[in-house]
Coordinates of N, CA, C and O and ligand atoms in Angstrom, one line a residue:
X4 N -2.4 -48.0 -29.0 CA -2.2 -46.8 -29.9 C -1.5 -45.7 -29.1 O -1.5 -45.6 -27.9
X5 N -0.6 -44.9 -30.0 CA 0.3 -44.1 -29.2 C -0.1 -43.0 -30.0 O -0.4 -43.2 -31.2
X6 N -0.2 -41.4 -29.1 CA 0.0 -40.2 -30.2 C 1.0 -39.3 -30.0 O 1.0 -38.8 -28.9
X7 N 2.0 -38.7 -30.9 CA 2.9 -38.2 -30.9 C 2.7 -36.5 -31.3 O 1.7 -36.2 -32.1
X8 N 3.2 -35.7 -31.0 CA 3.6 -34.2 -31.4 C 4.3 -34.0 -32.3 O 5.5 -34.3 -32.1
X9 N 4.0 -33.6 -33.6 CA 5.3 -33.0 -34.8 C 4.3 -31.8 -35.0 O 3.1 -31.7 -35.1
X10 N 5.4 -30.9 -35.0 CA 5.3 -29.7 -35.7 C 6.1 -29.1 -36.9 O 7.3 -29.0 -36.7
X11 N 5.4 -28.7 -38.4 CA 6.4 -28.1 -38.9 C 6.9 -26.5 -38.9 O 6.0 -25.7 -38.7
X12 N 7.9 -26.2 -39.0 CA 8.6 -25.3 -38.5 C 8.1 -24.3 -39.1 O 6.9 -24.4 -39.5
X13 N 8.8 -23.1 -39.3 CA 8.9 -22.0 -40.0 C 9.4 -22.2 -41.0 O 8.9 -21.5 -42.0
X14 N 10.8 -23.1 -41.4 CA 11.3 -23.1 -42.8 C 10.2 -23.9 -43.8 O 10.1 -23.5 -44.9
X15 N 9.3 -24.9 -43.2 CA 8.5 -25.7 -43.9 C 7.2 -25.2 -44.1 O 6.5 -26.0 -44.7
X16 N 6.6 -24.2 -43.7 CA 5.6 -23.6 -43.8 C 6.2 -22.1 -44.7 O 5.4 -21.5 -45.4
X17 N 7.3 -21.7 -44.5 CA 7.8 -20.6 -45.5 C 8.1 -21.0 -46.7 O 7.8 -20.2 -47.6
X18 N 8.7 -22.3 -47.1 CA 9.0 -22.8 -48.3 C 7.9 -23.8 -49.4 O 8.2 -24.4 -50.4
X19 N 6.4 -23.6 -48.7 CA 5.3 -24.3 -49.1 C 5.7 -25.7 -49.0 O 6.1 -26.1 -50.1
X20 N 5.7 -26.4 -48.2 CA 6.1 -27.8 -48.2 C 5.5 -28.5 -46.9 O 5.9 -29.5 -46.3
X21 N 4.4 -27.6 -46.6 CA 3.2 -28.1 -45.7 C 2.1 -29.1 -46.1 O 1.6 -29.8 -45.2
X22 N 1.8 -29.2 -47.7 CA 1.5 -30.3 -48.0 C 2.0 -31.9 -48.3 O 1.4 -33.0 -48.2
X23 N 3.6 -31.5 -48.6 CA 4.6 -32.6 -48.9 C 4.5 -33.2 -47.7 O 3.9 -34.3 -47.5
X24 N 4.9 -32.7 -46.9 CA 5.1 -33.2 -45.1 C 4.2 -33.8 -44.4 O 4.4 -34.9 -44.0
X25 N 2.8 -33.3 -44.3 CA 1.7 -33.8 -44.3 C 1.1 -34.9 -44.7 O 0.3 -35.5 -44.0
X26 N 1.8 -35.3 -46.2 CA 1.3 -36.0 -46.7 C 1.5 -37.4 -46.1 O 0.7 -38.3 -45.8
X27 N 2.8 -37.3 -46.0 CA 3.5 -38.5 -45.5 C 3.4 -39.6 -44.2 O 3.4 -40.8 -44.1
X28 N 3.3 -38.6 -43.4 CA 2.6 -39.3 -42.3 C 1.3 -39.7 -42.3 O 0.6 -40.5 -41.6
X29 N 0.8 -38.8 -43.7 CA -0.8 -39.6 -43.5 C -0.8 -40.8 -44.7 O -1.6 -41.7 -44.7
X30 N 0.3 -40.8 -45.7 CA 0.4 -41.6 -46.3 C 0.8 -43.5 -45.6 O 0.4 -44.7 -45.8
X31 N 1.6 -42.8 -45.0 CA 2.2 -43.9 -44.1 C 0.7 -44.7 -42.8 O 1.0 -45.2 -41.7
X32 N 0.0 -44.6 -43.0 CA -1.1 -44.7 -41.6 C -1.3 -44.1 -40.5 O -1.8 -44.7 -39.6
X33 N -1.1 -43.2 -40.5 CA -1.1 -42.7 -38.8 C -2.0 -41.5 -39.4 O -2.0 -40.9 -40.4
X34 N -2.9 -41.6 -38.0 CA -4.1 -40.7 -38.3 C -4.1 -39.2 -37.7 O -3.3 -39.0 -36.7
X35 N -4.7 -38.3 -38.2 CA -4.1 -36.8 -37.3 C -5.4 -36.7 -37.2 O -6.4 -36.7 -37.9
X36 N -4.9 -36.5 -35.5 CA -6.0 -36.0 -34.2 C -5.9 -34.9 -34.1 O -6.9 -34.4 -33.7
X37 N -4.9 -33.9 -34.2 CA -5.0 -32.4 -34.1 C -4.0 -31.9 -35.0 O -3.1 -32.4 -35.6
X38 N -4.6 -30.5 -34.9 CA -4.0 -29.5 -36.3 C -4.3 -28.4 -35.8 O -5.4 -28.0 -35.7
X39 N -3.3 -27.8 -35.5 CA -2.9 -26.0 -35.8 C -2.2 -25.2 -36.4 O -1.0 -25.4 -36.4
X40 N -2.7 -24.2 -37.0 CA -1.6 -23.4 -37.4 C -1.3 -21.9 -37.3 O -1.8 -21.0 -38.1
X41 N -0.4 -21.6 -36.1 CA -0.1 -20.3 -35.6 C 1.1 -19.9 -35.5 O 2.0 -20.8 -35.7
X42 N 1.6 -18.4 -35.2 CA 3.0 -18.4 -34.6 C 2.9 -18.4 -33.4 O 2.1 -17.7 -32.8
X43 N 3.3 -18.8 -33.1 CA 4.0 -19.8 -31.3 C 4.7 -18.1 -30.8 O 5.3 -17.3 -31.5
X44 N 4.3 -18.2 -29.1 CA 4.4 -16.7 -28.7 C 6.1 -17.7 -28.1 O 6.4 -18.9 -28.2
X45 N 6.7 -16.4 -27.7 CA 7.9 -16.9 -27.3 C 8.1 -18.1 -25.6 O 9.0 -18.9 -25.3
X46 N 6.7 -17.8 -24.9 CA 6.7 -18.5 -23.8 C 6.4 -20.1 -24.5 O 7.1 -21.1 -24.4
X47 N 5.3 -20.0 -25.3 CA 5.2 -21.5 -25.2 C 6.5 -21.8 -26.2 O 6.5 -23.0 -26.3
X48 N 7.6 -21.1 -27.0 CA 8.8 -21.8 -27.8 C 9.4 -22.1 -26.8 O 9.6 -23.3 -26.5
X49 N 9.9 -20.8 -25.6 CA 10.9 -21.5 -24.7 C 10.1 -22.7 -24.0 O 11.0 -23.5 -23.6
X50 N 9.1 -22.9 -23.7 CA 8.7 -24.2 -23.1 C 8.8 -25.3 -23.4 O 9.1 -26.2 -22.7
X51 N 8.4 -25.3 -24.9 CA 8.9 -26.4 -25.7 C 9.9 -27.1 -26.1 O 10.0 -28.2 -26.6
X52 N 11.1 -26.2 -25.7 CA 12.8 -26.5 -26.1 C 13.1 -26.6 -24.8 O 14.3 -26.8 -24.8
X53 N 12.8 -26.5 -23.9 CA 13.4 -25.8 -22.3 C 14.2 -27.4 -22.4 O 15.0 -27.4 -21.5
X54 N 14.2 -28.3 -23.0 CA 15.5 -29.4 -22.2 C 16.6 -29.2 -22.7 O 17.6 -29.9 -22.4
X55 N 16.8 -27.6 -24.1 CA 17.9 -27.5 -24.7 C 18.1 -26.0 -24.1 O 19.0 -25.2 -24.6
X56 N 17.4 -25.6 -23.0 CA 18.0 -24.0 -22.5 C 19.3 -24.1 -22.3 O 19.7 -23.0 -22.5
X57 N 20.4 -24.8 -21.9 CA 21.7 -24.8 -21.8 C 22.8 -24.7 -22.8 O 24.0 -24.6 -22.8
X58 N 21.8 -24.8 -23.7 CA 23.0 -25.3 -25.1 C 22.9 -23.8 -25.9 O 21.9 -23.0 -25.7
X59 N 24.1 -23.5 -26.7 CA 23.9 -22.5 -27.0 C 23.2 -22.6 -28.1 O 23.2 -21.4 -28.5
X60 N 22.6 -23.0 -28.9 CA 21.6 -22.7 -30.0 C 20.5 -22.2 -29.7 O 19.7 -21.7 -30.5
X61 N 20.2 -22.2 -28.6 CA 18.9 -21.9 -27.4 C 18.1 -21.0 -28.1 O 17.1 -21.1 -28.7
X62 N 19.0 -19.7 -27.7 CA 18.3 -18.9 -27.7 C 17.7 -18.6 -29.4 O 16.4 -18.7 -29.5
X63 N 18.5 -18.4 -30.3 CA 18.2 -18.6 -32.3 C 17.1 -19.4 -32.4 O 16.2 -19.0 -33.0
X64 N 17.2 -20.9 -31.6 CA 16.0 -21.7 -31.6 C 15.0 -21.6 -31.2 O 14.1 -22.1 -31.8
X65 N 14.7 -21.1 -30.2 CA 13.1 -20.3 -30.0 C 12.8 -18.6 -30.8 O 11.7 -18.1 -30.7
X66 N 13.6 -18.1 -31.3 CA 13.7 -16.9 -32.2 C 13.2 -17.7 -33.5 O 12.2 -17.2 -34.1
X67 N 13.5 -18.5 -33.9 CA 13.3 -19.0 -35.0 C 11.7 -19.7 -35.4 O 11.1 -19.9 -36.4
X68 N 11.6 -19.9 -33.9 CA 10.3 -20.9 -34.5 C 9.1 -20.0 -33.9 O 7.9 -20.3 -33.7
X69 N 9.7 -18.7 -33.6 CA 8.6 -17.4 -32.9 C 8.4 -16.7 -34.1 O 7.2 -16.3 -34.1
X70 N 8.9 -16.5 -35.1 CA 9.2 -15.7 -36.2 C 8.5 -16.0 -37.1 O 8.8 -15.2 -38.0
X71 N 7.6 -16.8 -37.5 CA 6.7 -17.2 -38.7 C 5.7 -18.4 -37.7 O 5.8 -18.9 -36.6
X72 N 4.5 -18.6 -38.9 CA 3.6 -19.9 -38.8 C 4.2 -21.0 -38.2 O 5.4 -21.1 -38.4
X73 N 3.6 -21.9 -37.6 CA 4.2 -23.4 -37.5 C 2.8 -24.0 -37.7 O 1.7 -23.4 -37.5
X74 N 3.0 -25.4 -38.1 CA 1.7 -26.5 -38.3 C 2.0 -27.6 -37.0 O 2.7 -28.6 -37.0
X75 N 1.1 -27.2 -36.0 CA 1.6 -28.1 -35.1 C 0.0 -29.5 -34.9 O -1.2 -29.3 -34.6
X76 N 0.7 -30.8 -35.3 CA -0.1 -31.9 -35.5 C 0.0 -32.7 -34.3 O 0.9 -32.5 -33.5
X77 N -0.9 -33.6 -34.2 CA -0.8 -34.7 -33.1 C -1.7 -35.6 -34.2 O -2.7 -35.4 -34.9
X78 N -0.6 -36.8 -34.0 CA -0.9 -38.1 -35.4 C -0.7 -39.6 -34.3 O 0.1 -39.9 -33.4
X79 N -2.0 -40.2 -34.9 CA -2.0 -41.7 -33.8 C -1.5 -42.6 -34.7 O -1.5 -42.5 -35.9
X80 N -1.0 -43.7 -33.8 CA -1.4 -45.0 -34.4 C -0.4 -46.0 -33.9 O 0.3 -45.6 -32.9
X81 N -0.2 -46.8 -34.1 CA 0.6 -48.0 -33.1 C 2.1 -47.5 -33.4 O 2.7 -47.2 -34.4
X82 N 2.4 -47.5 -32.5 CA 4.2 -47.1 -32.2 C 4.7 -45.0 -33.0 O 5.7 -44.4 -33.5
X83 N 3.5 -44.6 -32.6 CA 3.7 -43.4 -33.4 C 4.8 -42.7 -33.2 O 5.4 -42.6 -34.2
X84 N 5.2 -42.2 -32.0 CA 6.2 -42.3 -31.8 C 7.5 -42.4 -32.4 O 8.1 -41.4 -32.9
X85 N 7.9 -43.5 -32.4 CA 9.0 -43.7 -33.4 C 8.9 -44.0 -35.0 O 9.8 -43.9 -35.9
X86 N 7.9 -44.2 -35.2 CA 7.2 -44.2 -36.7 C 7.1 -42.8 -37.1 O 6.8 -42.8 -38.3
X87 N 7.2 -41.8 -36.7 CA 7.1 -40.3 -37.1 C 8.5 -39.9 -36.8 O 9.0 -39.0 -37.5
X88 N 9.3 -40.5 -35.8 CA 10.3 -39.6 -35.6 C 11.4 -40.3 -37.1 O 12.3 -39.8 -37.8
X89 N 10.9 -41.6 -37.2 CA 11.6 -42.4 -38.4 C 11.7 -41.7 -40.1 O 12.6 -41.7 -41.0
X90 N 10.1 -41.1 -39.9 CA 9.2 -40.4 -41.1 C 10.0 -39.0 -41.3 O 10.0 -38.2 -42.3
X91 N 10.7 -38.7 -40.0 CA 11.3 -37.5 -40.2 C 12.6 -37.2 -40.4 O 12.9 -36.2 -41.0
X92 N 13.9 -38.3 -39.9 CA 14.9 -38.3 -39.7 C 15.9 -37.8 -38.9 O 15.6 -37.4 -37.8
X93 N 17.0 -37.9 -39.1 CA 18.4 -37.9 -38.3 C 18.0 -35.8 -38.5 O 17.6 -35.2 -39.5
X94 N 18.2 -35.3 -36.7 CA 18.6 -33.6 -37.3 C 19.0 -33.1 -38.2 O 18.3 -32.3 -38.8
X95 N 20.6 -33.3 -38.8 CA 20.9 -32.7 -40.0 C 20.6 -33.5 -41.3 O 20.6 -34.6 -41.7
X96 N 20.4 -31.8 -41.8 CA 19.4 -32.8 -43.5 C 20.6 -32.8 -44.1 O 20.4 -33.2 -45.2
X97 N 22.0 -32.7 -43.9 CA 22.5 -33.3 -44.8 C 23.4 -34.5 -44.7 O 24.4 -34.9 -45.4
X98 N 22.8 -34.9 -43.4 CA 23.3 -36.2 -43.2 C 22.0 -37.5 -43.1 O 22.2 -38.7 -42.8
X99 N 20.9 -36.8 -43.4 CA 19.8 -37.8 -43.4 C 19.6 -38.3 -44.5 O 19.8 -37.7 -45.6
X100 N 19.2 -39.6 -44.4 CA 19.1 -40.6 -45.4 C 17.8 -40.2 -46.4 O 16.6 -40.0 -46.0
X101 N 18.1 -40.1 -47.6 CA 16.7 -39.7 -48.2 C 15.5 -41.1 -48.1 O 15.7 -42.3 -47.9
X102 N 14.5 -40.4 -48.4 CA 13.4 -40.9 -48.0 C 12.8 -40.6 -46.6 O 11.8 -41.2 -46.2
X103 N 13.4 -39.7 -45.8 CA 12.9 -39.1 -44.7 C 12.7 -38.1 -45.2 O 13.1 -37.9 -46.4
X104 N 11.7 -37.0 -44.4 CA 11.8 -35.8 -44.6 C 12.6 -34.4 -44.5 O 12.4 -33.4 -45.1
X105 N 13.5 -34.9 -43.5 CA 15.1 -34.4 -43.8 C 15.9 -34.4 -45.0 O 16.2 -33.5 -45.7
X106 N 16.3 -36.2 -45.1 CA 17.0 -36.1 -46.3 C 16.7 -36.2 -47.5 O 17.4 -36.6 -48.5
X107 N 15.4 -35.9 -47.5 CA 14.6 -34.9 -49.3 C 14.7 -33.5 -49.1 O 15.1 -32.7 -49.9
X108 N 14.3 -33.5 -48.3 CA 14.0 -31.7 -48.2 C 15.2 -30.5 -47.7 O 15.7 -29.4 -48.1
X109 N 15.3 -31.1 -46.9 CA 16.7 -30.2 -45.6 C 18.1 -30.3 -45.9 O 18.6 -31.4 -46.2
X110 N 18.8 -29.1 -45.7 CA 20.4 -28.6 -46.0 C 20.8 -28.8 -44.4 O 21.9 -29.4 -44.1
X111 N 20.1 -28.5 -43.4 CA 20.7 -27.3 -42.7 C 20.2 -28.5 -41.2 O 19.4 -29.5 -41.3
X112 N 21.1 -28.0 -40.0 CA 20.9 -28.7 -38.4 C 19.8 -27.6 -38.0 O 19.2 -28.1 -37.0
X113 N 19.4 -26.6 -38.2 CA 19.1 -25.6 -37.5 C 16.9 -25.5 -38.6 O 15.8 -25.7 -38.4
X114 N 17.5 -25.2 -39.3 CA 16.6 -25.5 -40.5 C 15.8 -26.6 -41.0 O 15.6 -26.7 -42.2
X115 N 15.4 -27.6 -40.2 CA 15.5 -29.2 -40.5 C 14.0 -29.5 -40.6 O 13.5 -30.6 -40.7
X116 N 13.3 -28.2 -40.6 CA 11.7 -28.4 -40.9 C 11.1 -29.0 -40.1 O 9.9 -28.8 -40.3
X117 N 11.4 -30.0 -39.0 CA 9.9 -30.6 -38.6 C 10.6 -30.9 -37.8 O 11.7 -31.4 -38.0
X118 N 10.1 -30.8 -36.4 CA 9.9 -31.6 -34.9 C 9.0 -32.5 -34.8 O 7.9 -32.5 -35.4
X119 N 9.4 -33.5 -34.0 CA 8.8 -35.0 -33.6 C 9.3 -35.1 -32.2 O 10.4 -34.8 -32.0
X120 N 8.3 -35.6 -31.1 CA 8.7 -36.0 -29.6 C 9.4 -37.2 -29.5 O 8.9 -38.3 -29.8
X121 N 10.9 -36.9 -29.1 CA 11.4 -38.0 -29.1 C 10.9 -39.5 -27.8 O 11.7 -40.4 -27.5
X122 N 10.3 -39.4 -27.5 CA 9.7 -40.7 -26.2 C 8.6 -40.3 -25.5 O 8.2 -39.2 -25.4
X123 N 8.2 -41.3 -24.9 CA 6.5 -40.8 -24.2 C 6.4 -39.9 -23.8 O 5.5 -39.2 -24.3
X124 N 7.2 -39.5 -22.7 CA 6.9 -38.4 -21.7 C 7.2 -37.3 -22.6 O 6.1 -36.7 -22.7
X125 N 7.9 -36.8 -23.3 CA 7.7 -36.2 -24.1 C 6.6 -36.0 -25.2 O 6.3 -35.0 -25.8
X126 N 6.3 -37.1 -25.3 CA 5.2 -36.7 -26.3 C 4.1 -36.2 -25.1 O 3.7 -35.1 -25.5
X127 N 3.6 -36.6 -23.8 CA 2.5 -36.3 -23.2 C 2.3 -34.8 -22.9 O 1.3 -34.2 -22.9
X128 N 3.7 -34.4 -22.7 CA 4.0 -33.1 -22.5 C 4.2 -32.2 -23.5 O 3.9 -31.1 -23.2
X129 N 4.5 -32.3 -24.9 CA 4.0 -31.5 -26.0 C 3.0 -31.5 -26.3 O 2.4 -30.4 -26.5
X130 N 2.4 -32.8 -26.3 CA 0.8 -32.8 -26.7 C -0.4 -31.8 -25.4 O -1.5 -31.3 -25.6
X131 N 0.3 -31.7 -24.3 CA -0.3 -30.8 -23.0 C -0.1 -29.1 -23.6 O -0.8 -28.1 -23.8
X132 N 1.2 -29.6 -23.8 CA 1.6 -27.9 -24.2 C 0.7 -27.4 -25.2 O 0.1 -26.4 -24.9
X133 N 0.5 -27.9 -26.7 CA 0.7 -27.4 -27.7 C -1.5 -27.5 -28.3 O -2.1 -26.7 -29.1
X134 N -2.0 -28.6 -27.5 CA -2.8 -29.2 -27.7 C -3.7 -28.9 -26.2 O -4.2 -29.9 -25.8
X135 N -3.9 -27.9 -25.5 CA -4.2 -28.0 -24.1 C -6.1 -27.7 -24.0 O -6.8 -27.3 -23.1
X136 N -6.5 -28.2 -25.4 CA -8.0 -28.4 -25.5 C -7.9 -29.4 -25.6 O -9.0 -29.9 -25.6
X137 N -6.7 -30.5 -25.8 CA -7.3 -31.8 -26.2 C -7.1 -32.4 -27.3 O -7.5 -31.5 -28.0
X138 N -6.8 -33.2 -28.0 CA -7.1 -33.6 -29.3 C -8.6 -34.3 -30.0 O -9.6 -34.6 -29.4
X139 N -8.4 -34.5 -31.3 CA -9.6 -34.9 -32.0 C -9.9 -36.4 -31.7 O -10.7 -36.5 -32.6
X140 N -9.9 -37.7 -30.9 CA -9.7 -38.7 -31.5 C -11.0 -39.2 -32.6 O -12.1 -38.8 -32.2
X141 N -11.0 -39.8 -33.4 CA -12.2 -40.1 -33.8 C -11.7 -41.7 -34.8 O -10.5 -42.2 -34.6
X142 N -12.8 -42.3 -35.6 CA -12.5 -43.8 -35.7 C -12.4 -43.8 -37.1 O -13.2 -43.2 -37.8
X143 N -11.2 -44.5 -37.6 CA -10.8 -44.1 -38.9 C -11.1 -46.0 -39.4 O -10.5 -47.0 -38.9
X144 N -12.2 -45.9 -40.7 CA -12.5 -47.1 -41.0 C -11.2 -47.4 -42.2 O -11.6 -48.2 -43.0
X145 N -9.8 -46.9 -42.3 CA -8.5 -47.3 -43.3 C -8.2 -48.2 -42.3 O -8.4 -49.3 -42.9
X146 N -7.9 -48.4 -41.1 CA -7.6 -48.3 -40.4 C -7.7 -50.1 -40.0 O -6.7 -50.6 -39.4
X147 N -8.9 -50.7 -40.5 CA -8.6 -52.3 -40.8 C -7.9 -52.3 -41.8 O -6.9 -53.0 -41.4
X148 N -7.6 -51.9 -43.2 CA -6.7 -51.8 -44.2 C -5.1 -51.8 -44.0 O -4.2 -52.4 -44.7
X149 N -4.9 -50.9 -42.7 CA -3.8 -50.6 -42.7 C -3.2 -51.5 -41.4 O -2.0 -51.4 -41.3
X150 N -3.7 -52.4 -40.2 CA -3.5 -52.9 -39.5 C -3.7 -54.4 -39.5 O -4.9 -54.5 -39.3
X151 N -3.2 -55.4 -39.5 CA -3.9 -57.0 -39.5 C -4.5 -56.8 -38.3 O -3.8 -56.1 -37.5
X152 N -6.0 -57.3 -37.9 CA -6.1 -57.7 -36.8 C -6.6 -59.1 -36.8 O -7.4 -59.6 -37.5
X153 N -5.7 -59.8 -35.7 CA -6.1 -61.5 -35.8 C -6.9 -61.7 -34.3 O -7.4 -62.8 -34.1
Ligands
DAT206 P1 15.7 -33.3 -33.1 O1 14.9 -32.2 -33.6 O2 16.3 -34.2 -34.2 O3 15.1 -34.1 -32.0 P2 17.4 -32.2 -31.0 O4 16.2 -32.5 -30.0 O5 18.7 -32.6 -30.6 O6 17.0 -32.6 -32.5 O7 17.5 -30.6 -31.1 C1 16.3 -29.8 -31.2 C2 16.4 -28.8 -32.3 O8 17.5 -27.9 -32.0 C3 16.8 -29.4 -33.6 O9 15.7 -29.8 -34.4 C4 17.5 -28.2 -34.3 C5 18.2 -27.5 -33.2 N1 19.6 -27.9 -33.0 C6 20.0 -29.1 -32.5 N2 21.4 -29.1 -32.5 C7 21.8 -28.0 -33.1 C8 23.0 -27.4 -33.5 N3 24.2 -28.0 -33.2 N4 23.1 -26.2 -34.0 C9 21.9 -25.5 -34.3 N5 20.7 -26.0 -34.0 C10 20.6 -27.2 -33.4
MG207 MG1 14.4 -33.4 -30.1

C-alpha cells in the first residue's frame, strides 16, 4: 500500500468543488488517512514548491496557494500514487482529458485545482511537510470489495 499528498487549491475550495474532488478519489478506492483544511503560511507554500523556485511562476504560485483555504488529504491504497495523480490529470485543464479532474473542471495551467505528489520521495516529503502529526491509518472493511485477494 502506498500513500500519496493531494491538496486542493484555492480555486477548488473558492469555487465549492471540494465535495466533487473528494468524491472521486474516494469513489475510486483509495482511502483518506488525513484531512486538513487551512491557509498554508507562506513558509510551508515556498517549501512545498521549492523544486519549482527557479521557474518564473514561482513566486504567483506560492502567492496563490497562501491567499485562501486549501484541503490538504493524504489517500492510501495500492499504487496511490499514480492512481491519484491519473484521478487528477495532465497540468493544463484545457488540455486534460475529461474524466480527470482537470479536464471537467479546469480552464487554466495556473488554476488547475488540485496537487498530487508526483513519485515516492515526493510523496514522503509532502506527507512530512503537510501531515507532521502523522496520518490516520485505520482498516477499511470496502476494502475486500475493492481489492481481489487470492
Ligand atoms: P503538476 O501540478 O501537474 O505536477 P508541475 O509540478 O509541473 O505540475 O507544476 C506545479 C504547479 O505549478 C502546477 O500545478 C501549476 C503551476 N505551473 C506549472 N507550470 C506553469 C506555467 N507554465 N505557468 C503557470 N503556472 C504553472
Ligand atoms: Mg508537480
Amino acid at each position: 500500500m502506498e500513500t500519496t499528498f493531494v491538496m486542493i487549491k484555492p480555486d477548488g475550495v473558492q469555487r465549492g468543488l471540494v465535495g466533487n474532488i473528494i468524491s472521486r478519489f474516494e469513489n475510486k478506492g483509495l482511502k483518506l488517512v488525513g484531512l486538513r483544511s487551512f491557509t498554508p503560511s507562506e513558509e510551508l507554500a515556498s517549501k512545498h514548491y521549492e523544486v519549482h523556485k527557479d521557474r518564473p511562476f514561482y513566486p504567483g504560485l506560492v502567492k496563490f496557494v497562501t491567499t485562501s483555504p486549501v484541503v490538504a488529504m493524504a489517500w492510501m491504497g495500492k499504487d496511490a500514487i499514480s492512481v491519484a495523480r491519473n484521478i487528477i490529470g495532465p497540468t493544463n485543464g484545457r488540455e486534460a482529458p475529461p474524466g480527470t479532474i482537470r479536464g471537467d473542471l479546469g480552464m487554466d495551467v495556473g488554476y488547475n485545482l488540485v496537487h498530487g505528489s508526483d513519485g515516492p520521495e515526493t510523496a514522503t516529503f509532502e506527507l512530512g511537510l503537510w501531515f507532521p502529526q502523522g496520518i490516520n491509518e485505520w482498516e477499511s472493511n470496502r476494502e475486500r470489495w475493492v481489492y481481489e485477494s487470492r
